[in-house]
Amino acid sequence: DAGVTQSPTHLIKTRGQQVTLRCSPISGHKSVSWYQQVLGQGPQFIFQYYEKEERGRGNFPDRFSARQFPNYSSELNVNALLLGDSALYLCASSLVSYPNTGELFFGEGSRLTVL
Amino acid sequence: QKEVEQNSGPLSVPEGAIASLNCTYSDRGSQSFFWYRQYSGKSPELIMSIYSNGDKEDGRFTAQLNKASQYVSLLIRDSQPSDSATYLCAAATGANNLFFGTGTRLTVIP
């Protein structure tokens, strides 16, 4: 069975550009969450989507947005990139229904470098 | 104030020894707790989940939860070099997200 898949795995952008990251959850999982992990730190919560609705948002600026599609895949968009946005962006899916958190299963991540 | 705090580490143990990893959390409303293992350059991998006070064992791993003390721990028995990784403690402090600690780097010395 396929796990959580993310694309692209690596990407390099320059300041001010925009980026879109994609995620497909484990089959049967309806909840998708996005986390940012800066080197040396634990993952930080950005968004959670369940049944195509935003169910939670972390302390990130409005430059960050996301959406979930009818097939439960998800996209994370970041506009006006800053150097500080350089990080590993992790997508996680969960079988447990909202509002419970449940066990999160992470994809391999998209490593974003902003120059 | 950090939601979840872990031993700063790094922690080094000899092969075959018990590795003890500790974590405290600040939100008394937290209900679910998780330990993730993260190898360098890889994504976090779920090792254990624990929801009620006491011990939970899975193979060489034992998670312990004490809600009164707001304390979670992970014991790794018979540590192997392949256990060398960063261990992340996480607590579900809201309805829909996890708060992670900064992680403890464990090195198992052959």
Short mmCIF file of N, CA, C and O in Angstrom, two decimals, chain A:
data_model
loop_
_atom_site.label_atom_id
_atom_site.label_comp_id
_atom_site.label_asym_id
_atom_site.label_seq_id
_atom_site.Cartn_x
_atom_site.Cartn_y
_atom_site.Cartn_z
N ASP A 1 0.85 -1.20 0.00
CA ASP A 1 0.00 0.00 0.00
C ASP A 1 0.88 1.24 0.00
O ASP A 1 1.87 1.31 0.72
N ALA A 2 0.51 2.23 -0.83
CA ALA A 2 1.29 3.45 -0.90
C ALA A 2 1.07 4.25 0.37
O ALA A 2 -0.03 4.33 0.91
N GLY A 3 2.16 4.87 0.82
CA GLY A 3 2.06 5.77 1.96
C GLY A 3 1.68 7.15 1.47
O GLY A 3 1.17 7.33 0.36
N VAL A 4 1.98 8.14 2.28
CA VAL A 4 1.74 9.53 1.90
C VAL A 4 2.79 9.92 0.86
O VAL A 4 3.97 9.70 1.09
N THR A 5 2.34 10.46 -0.24
CA THR A 5 3.28 10.86 -1.28
C THR A 5 3.26 12.38 -1.45
O THR A 5 2.19 13.00 -1.41
N GLN A 6 4.45 12.93 -1.60
CA GLN A 6 4.58 14.37 -1.75
C GLN A 6 5.43 14.70 -2.97
O GLN A 6 6.33 13.95 -3.34
N SER A 7 5.12 15.83 -3.58
CA SER A 7 5.93 16.30 -4.70
C SER A 7 5.94 17.82 -4.72
O SER A 7 4.98 18.45 -4.24
N PRO A 8 7.00 18.43 -5.22
CA PRO A 8 8.27 17.78 -5.55
C PRO A 8 9.06 17.45 -4.28
O PRO A 8 8.72 17.90 -3.20
N THR A 9 10.10 16.67 -4.39
CA THR A 9 10.90 16.31 -3.22
C THR A 9 11.88 17.42 -2.87
O THR A 9 12.17 17.63 -1.69
N HIS A 10 12.41 18.06 -3.88
CA HIS A 10 13.32 19.18 -3.64
C HIS A 10 12.99 20.29 -4.62
O HIS A 10 12.63 20.01 -5.77
N LEU A 11 13.13 21.52 -4.17
CA LEU A 11 12.97 22.63 -5.09
C LEU A 11 13.70 23.85 -4.55
O LEU A 11 13.84 24.03 -3.34
N ILE A 12 14.16 24.66 -5.50
CA ILE A 12 14.88 25.89 -5.18
C ILE A 12 14.12 27.06 -5.80
O ILE A 12 13.79 27.03 -6.98
N LYS A 13 13.85 28.06 -4.98
CA LYS A 13 13.14 29.25 -5.44
C LYS A 13 13.93 30.48 -4.99
O LYS A 13 14.82 30.40 -4.14
N THR A 14 13.58 31.61 -5.57
CA THR A 14 14.18 32.87 -5.13
C THR A 14 13.15 33.68 -4.36
O THR A 14 11.94 33.46 -4.48
N ARG A 15 13.66 34.61 -3.59
CA ARG A 15 12.78 35.46 -2.78
C ARG A 15 11.71 36.13 -3.65
O ARG A 15 11.98 36.58 -4.75
N GLY A 16 10.50 36.17 -3.14
CA GLY A 16 9.40 36.80 -3.83
C GLY A 16 8.60 35.87 -4.72
O GLY A 16 7.47 36.22 -5.11
N GLN A 17 9.18 34.72 -5.03
CA GLN A 17 8.44 33.77 -5.87
C GLN A 17 7.35 33.05 -5.08
O GLN A 17 7.23 33.21 -3.86
N GLN A 18 6.60 32.26 -5.80
CA GLN A 18 5.51 31.48 -5.20
C GLN A 18 5.79 30.00 -5.43
O GLN A 18 6.45 29.61 -6.40
N VAL A 19 5.32 29.17 -4.51
CA VAL A 19 5.54 27.73 -4.64
C VAL A 19 4.27 26.97 -4.29
O VAL A 19 3.46 27.42 -3.45
N THR A 20 4.07 25.85 -4.97
CA THR A 20 2.96 24.96 -4.69
C THR A 20 3.49 23.56 -4.41
O THR A 20 4.24 23.02 -5.22
N LEU A 21 3.13 23.03 -3.28
CA LEU A 21 3.54 21.69 -2.88
C LEU A 21 2.31 20.79 -2.86
O LEU A 21 1.22 21.23 -2.48
N ARG A 22 2.51 19.54 -3.25
CA ARG A 22 1.37 18.63 -3.40
C ARG A 22 1.52 17.40 -2.52
O ARG A 22 2.63 16.95 -2.24
N CYS A 23 0.38 16.85 -2.16
CA CYS A 23 0.35 15.72 -1.23
C CYS A 23 -0.83 14.82 -1.53
O CYS A 23 -1.95 15.29 -1.75
N SER A 24 -0.56 13.51 -1.53
CA SER A 24 -1.63 12.51 -1.64
C SER A 24 -1.62 11.67 -0.38
O SER A 24 -0.58 11.07 -0.04
N PRO A 25 -2.73 11.61 0.33
CA PRO A 25 -2.76 10.87 1.60
C PRO A 25 -2.82 9.37 1.36
O PRO A 25 -3.01 8.91 0.23
N ILE A 26 -2.64 8.63 2.44
CA ILE A 26 -2.83 7.19 2.40
C ILE A 26 -4.28 6.91 2.01
O ILE A 26 -5.20 7.61 2.46
N SER A 27 -4.47 5.89 1.19
CA SER A 27 -5.82 5.55 0.75
C SER A 27 -6.74 5.31 1.94
O SER A 27 -6.40 4.58 2.88
N GLY A 28 -7.89 5.97 1.92
CA GLY A 28 -8.84 5.84 3.02
C GLY A 28 -8.72 6.92 4.08
O GLY A 28 -9.62 7.08 4.91
N HIS A 29 -7.62 7.66 4.06
CA HIS A 29 -7.44 8.76 5.02
C HIS A 29 -8.07 10.02 4.46
O HIS A 29 -7.79 10.42 3.33
N LYS A 30 -8.90 10.66 5.27
CA LYS A 30 -9.58 11.86 4.80
C LYS A 30 -9.00 13.14 5.38
O LYS A 30 -9.37 14.23 4.98
N SER A 31 -8.11 13.00 6.35
CA SER A 31 -7.51 14.16 7.00
C SER A 31 -6.08 14.35 6.52
O SER A 31 -5.29 13.40 6.50
N VAL A 32 -5.76 15.57 6.13
CA VAL A 32 -4.41 15.92 5.70
C VAL A 32 -3.95 17.13 6.49
O VAL A 32 -4.69 18.10 6.65
N SER A 33 -2.72 17.04 6.99
CA SER A 33 -2.13 18.16 7.73
C SER A 33 -0.81 18.54 7.09
O SER A 33 -0.13 17.69 6.51
N TRP A 34 -0.46 19.79 7.23
CA TRP A 34 0.83 20.29 6.74
C TRP A 34 1.65 20.81 7.91
O TRP A 34 1.13 21.49 8.80
N TYR A 35 2.93 20.49 7.89
CA TYR A 35 3.86 20.93 8.91
C TYR A 35 5.11 21.49 8.24
O TYR A 35 5.51 21.03 7.16
N GLN A 36 5.72 22.46 8.91
CA GLN A 36 7.01 23.00 8.48
C GLN A 36 8.07 22.58 9.47
O GLN A 36 7.88 22.74 10.69
N GLN A 37 9.17 22.07 8.98
CA GLN A 37 10.26 21.70 9.87
C GLN A 37 11.54 22.40 9.44
O GLN A 37 12.11 22.10 8.39
N VAL A 38 11.97 23.31 10.27
CA VAL A 38 13.22 24.00 10.06
C VAL A 38 14.33 23.14 10.66
O VAL A 38 14.13 22.45 11.67
N LEU A 39 15.50 23.18 10.06
CA LEU A 39 16.63 22.35 10.50
C LEU A 39 16.87 22.51 12.00
O LEU A 39 16.97 23.62 12.52
N GLY A 40 16.92 21.37 12.69
CA GLY A 40 17.22 21.39 14.11
C GLY A 40 16.01 21.59 15.01
O GLY A 40 16.15 21.63 16.24
N GLN A 41 14.84 21.73 14.41
CA GLN A 41 13.62 21.94 15.19
C GLN A 41 12.61 20.83 14.91
O GLN A 41 12.74 20.07 13.94
N GLY A 42 11.59 20.76 15.77
CA GLY A 42 10.50 19.83 15.52
C GLY A 42 9.54 20.42 14.50
O GLY A 42 9.53 21.63 14.26
N PRO A 43 8.71 19.59 13.90
CA PRO A 43 7.71 20.10 12.94
C PRO A 43 6.75 21.08 13.60
O PRO A 43 6.37 20.90 14.76
N GLN A 44 6.36 22.11 12.84
CA GLN A 44 5.38 23.10 13.32
C GLN A 44 4.14 23.03 12.45
O GLN A 44 4.22 23.05 11.23
N PHE A 45 3.00 23.01 13.12
CA PHE A 45 1.72 22.87 12.45
C PHE A 45 1.37 24.10 11.61
O PHE A 45 1.49 25.23 12.08
N ILE A 46 0.95 23.82 10.35
CA ILE A 46 0.53 24.92 9.47
C ILE A 46 -0.98 24.86 9.25
O ILE A 46 -1.70 25.83 9.49
N PHE A 47 -1.47 23.72 8.73
CA PHE A 47 -2.88 23.57 8.42
C PHE A 47 -3.32 22.13 8.66
O PHE A 47 -2.53 21.20 8.58
N GLN A 48 -4.64 21.99 8.92
CA GLN A 48 -5.26 20.69 8.82
C GLN A 48 -6.52 20.81 8.00
O GLN A 48 -7.30 21.76 8.17
N TYR A 49 -6.74 19.85 7.11
CA TYR A 49 -7.96 19.77 6.33
C TYR A 49 -8.62 18.42 6.57
O TYR A 49 -7.95 17.39 6.67
N TYR A 50 -9.93 18.46 6.67
CA TYR A 50 -10.70 17.24 6.81
C TYR A 50 -11.96 17.39 5.98
O TYR A 50 -12.66 18.40 6.10
N GLU A 51 -12.22 16.42 5.14
CA GLU A 51 -13.38 16.48 4.25
C GLU A 51 -13.44 17.81 3.51
O GLU A 51 -14.50 18.46 3.41
N LYS A 52 -12.29 18.22 3.01
CA LYS A 52 -12.16 19.39 2.14
C LYS A 52 -12.37 20.72 2.84
O LYS A 52 -12.38 21.77 2.19
N GLU A 53 -12.49 20.69 4.15
CA GLU A 53 -12.65 21.95 4.89
C GLU A 53 -11.44 22.18 5.80
O GLU A 53 -10.91 21.24 6.38
N GLU A 54 -11.05 23.44 5.92
CA GLU A 54 -9.96 23.78 6.84
C GLU A 54 -10.46 23.61 8.27
O GLU A 54 -11.46 24.22 8.66
N ARG A 55 -9.75 22.81 9.03
CA ARG A 55 -10.15 22.53 10.41
C ARG A 55 -9.20 23.13 11.42
O ARG A 55 -9.50 23.15 12.61
N GLY A 56 -8.07 23.60 10.97
CA GLY A 56 -7.13 24.20 11.89
C GLY A 56 -6.05 24.94 11.13
O GLY A 56 -5.71 24.59 10.01
N ARG A 57 -5.54 25.97 11.79
CA ARG A 57 -4.49 26.78 11.18
C ARG A 57 -3.50 27.15 12.26
O ARG A 57 -3.89 27.62 13.33
N GLY A 58 -2.22 26.97 11.96
CA GLY A 58 -1.18 27.33 12.91
C GLY A 58 -0.82 28.80 12.78
O GLY A 58 -1.44 29.56 12.05
N ASN A 59 0.22 29.19 13.49
CA ASN A 59 0.63 30.59 13.55
C ASN A 59 1.54 30.92 12.36
O ASN A 59 2.75 31.14 12.53
N PHE A 60 0.98 30.94 11.18
CA PHE A 60 1.71 31.27 9.97
C PHE A 60 1.00 32.43 9.26
O PHE A 60 -0.21 32.56 9.36
N PRO A 61 1.78 33.26 8.54
CA PRO A 61 1.16 34.41 7.86
C PRO A 61 0.23 33.99 6.73
O PRO A 61 0.23 32.85 6.29
N ASP A 62 -0.53 34.97 6.26
CA ASP A 62 -1.51 34.72 5.19
C ASP A 62 -0.86 34.35 3.87
O ASP A 62 -1.56 33.93 2.93
N ARG A 63 0.47 34.48 3.79
CA ARG A 63 1.17 34.05 2.57
C ARG A 63 1.03 32.54 2.38
O ARG A 63 1.22 32.03 1.28
N PHE A 64 0.71 31.86 3.45
CA PHE A 64 0.53 30.41 3.40
C PHE A 64 -0.96 30.11 3.22
O PHE A 64 -1.81 30.64 3.95
N SER A 65 -1.26 29.26 2.26
CA SER A 65 -2.63 28.83 2.04
C SER A 65 -2.63 27.38 1.59
O SER A 65 -1.60 26.84 1.16
N ALA A 66 -3.77 26.75 1.70
CA ALA A 66 -3.85 25.35 1.31
C ALA A 66 -5.28 25.03 0.90
O ALA A 66 -6.20 25.82 1.12
N ARG A 67 -5.43 23.88 0.30
CA ARG A 67 -6.75 23.40 -0.02
C ARG A 67 -6.70 21.88 -0.14
O ARG A 67 -5.64 21.28 -0.32
N GLN A 68 -7.89 21.29 -0.04
CA GLN A 68 -8.01 19.84 -0.18
C GLN A 68 -9.02 19.56 -1.27
O GLN A 68 -10.07 20.22 -1.35
N PHE A 69 -8.73 18.58 -2.09
CA PHE A 69 -9.55 18.26 -3.24
C PHE A 69 -10.51 17.11 -2.92
O PHE A 69 -10.35 16.43 -1.92
N PRO A 70 -11.50 16.90 -3.81
CA PRO A 70 -12.48 15.81 -3.55
C PRO A 70 -11.84 14.44 -3.36
O PRO A 70 -12.41 13.59 -2.68
N ASN A 71 -10.67 14.21 -3.95
CA ASN A 71 -10.01 12.91 -3.76
C ASN A 71 -9.12 12.91 -2.52
O ASN A 71 -8.34 11.98 -2.32
N TYR A 72 -9.22 13.95 -1.71
CA TYR A 72 -8.51 14.12 -0.43
C TYR A 72 -7.05 14.51 -0.59
O TYR A 72 -6.38 14.72 0.42
N SER A 73 -6.55 14.63 -1.80
CA SER A 73 -5.21 15.17 -1.97
C SER A 73 -5.23 16.64 -1.59
O SER A 73 -6.29 17.25 -1.45
N SER A 74 -4.04 17.20 -1.43
CA SER A 74 -3.97 18.56 -0.92
C SER A 74 -2.81 19.32 -1.56
O SER A 74 -1.85 18.72 -2.04
N GLU A 75 -2.94 20.61 -1.57
CA GLU A 75 -1.87 21.50 -2.03
C GLU A 75 -1.60 22.55 -0.95
O GLU A 75 -2.54 23.04 -0.31
N LEU A 76 -0.33 22.87 -0.78
CA LEU A 76 0.09 23.97 0.07
C LEU A 76 0.73 25.01 -0.83
O LEU A 76 1.62 24.70 -1.61
N ASN A 77 0.28 26.24 -0.71
CA ASN A 77 0.82 27.34 -1.49
C ASN A 77 1.50 28.35 -0.56
O ASN A 77 0.96 28.67 0.50
N VAL A 78 2.64 28.82 -0.98
CA VAL A 78 3.32 29.86 -0.24
C VAL A 78 3.67 30.97 -1.22
O VAL A 78 4.35 30.73 -2.23
N ASN A 79 3.19 32.16 -0.95
CA ASN A 79 3.45 33.32 -1.81
C ASN A 79 4.56 34.18 -1.24
O ASN A 79 4.87 34.10 -0.04
N ALA A 80 5.12 35.02 -2.11
CA ALA A 80 6.10 36.02 -1.68
C ALA A 80 7.16 35.40 -0.78
O ALA A 80 7.36 35.83 0.37
N LEU A 81 7.83 34.40 -1.28
CA LEU A 81 8.77 33.61 -0.47
C LEU A 81 9.84 34.48 0.18
O LEU A 81 10.38 35.42 -0.43
N LEU A 82 10.15 34.12 1.41
CA LEU A 82 11.22 34.75 2.18
C LEU A 82 12.31 33.71 2.44
O LEU A 82 12.05 32.51 2.40
N LEU A 83 13.51 34.20 2.75
CA LEU A 83 14.60 33.28 3.05
C LEU A 83 14.21 32.33 4.19
O LEU A 83 14.57 31.15 4.19
N GLY A 84 13.47 32.85 5.15
CA GLY A 84 13.08 32.07 6.32
C GLY A 84 12.06 30.97 6.02
O GLY A 84 11.76 30.16 6.90
N ASP A 85 11.55 30.95 4.80
CA ASP A 85 10.62 29.87 4.43
C ASP A 85 11.36 28.60 4.04
O ASP A 85 10.73 27.56 3.80
N SER A 86 12.68 28.67 3.95
CA SER A 86 13.47 27.49 3.63
C SER A 86 13.29 26.46 4.73
O SER A 86 13.57 26.72 5.91
N ALA A 87 12.81 25.30 4.36
CA ALA A 87 12.48 24.28 5.35
C ALA A 87 12.05 23.00 4.65
O ALA A 87 11.91 22.96 3.42
N LEU A 88 11.84 21.97 5.46
CA LEU A 88 11.23 20.73 4.98
C LEU A 88 9.73 20.86 5.24
O LEU A 88 9.32 21.07 6.39
N TYR A 89 8.93 20.73 4.21
CA TYR A 89 7.48 20.81 4.36
C TYR A 89 6.91 19.40 4.34
O TYR A 89 7.05 18.68 3.35
N LEU A 90 6.27 19.06 5.42
CA LEU A 90 5.78 17.71 5.62
C LEU A 90 4.27 17.67 5.52
O LEU A 90 3.57 18.50 6.09
N CYS A 91 3.79 16.69 4.80
CA CYS A 91 2.37 16.42 4.74
C CYS A 91 2.11 15.14 5.55
O CYS A 91 2.90 14.20 5.51
N ALA A 92 1.03 15.13 6.29
CA ALA A 92 0.68 13.95 7.07
C ALA A 92 -0.79 13.63 6.89
O ALA A 92 -1.62 14.54 6.77
N SER A 93 -1.11 12.36 6.86
CA SER A 93 -2.52 11.99 6.78
C SER A 93 -2.90 11.17 8.01
O SER A 93 -2.05 10.59 8.69
N SER A 94 -4.18 11.17 8.29
CA SER A 94 -4.69 10.49 9.46
C SER A 94 -6.01 9.82 9.13
O SER A 94 -6.83 10.37 8.38
N LEU A 95 -6.21 8.64 9.73
CA LEU A 95 -7.45 7.91 9.51
C LEU A 95 -8.56 8.40 10.43
O LEU A 95 -9.74 8.30 10.12
N VAL A 96 -8.15 8.96 11.57
CA VAL A 96 -9.13 9.34 12.59
C VAL A 96 -9.92 10.55 12.13
O VAL A 96 -9.37 11.49 11.56
N SER A 97 -11.20 10.51 12.42
CA SER A 97 -12.07 11.60 11.99
C SER A 97 -11.89 12.82 12.89
O SER A 97 -11.67 12.70 14.08
N TYR A 98 -12.01 13.97 12.29
CA TYR A 98 -12.06 15.24 13.03
C TYR A 98 -13.22 15.17 14.02
O TYR A 98 -14.26 14.62 13.68
N PRO A 99 -13.13 15.69 15.25
CA PRO A 99 -12.06 16.58 15.70
C PRO A 99 -10.91 15.89 16.40
O PRO A 99 -10.05 16.56 16.97
N ASN A 100 -10.87 14.57 16.38
CA ASN A 100 -9.73 13.91 17.00
C ASN A 100 -8.50 14.03 16.11
O ASN A 100 -8.60 14.16 14.90
N THR A 101 -7.33 13.97 16.75
CA THR A 101 -6.08 14.12 15.99
C THR A 101 -5.63 12.80 15.42
O THR A 101 -5.29 12.69 14.26
N GLY A 102 -5.60 11.79 16.26
CA GLY A 102 -5.18 10.49 15.77
C GLY A 102 -3.70 10.42 15.47
O GLY A 102 -2.94 11.36 15.71
N GLU A 103 -3.30 9.32 14.94
CA GLU A 103 -1.91 9.09 14.58
C GLU A 103 -1.65 9.67 13.20
O GLU A 103 -2.38 9.39 12.25
N LEU A 104 -0.62 10.48 13.12
CA LEU A 104 -0.26 11.08 11.84
C LEU A 104 0.83 10.27 11.17
O LEU A 104 1.79 9.86 11.81
N PHE A 105 0.66 10.07 9.87
CA PHE A 105 1.65 9.37 9.07
C PHE A 105 2.19 10.37 8.04
O PHE A 105 1.43 10.92 7.25
N PHE A 106 3.50 10.56 8.09
CA PHE A 106 4.12 11.60 7.30
C PHE A 106 4.64 11.09 5.96
O PHE A 106 5.08 9.94 5.84
N GLY A 107 4.58 11.98 4.96
CA GLY A 107 5.27 11.74 3.71
C GLY A 107 6.75 12.08 3.87
O GLY A 107 7.19 12.51 4.94
N GLU A 108 7.51 11.90 2.79
CA GLU A 108 8.95 12.14 2.85
C GLU A 108 9.30 13.62 2.81
O GLU A 108 10.44 13.99 3.04
N GLY A 109 8.32 14.45 2.52
CA GLY A 109 8.54 15.88 2.59
C GLY A 109 9.01 16.51 1.30
O GLY A 109 9.50 15.83 0.38
N SER A 110 8.82 17.82 1.24
CA SER A 110 9.33 18.63 0.14
C SER A 110 10.34 19.60 0.73
O SER A 110 9.97 20.41 1.61
N ARG A 111 11.57 19.49 0.30
CA ARG A 111 12.60 20.38 0.85
C ARG A 111 12.70 21.62 -0.02
O ARG A 111 13.10 21.53 -1.19
N LEU A 112 12.33 22.75 0.56
CA LEU A 112 12.32 24.03 -0.14
C LEU A 112 13.53 24.86 0.28
O LEU A 112 13.76 25.06 1.48
N THR A 113 14.26 25.33 -0.69
CA THR A 113 15.37 26.26 -0.45
C THR A 113 15.04 27.57 -1.14
O THR A 113 14.73 27.58 -2.34
N VAL A 114 15.06 28.65 -0.38
CA VAL A 114 14.80 29.97 -0.93
C VAL A 114 16.11 30.77 -0.95
O VAL A 114 16.76 30.93 0.11
N LEU A 115 16.49 31.21 -2.12
CA LEU A 115 17.76 31.94 -2.26
C LEU A 115 17.51 33.44 -2.40
O LEU A 115 16.44 33.86 -2.87
#
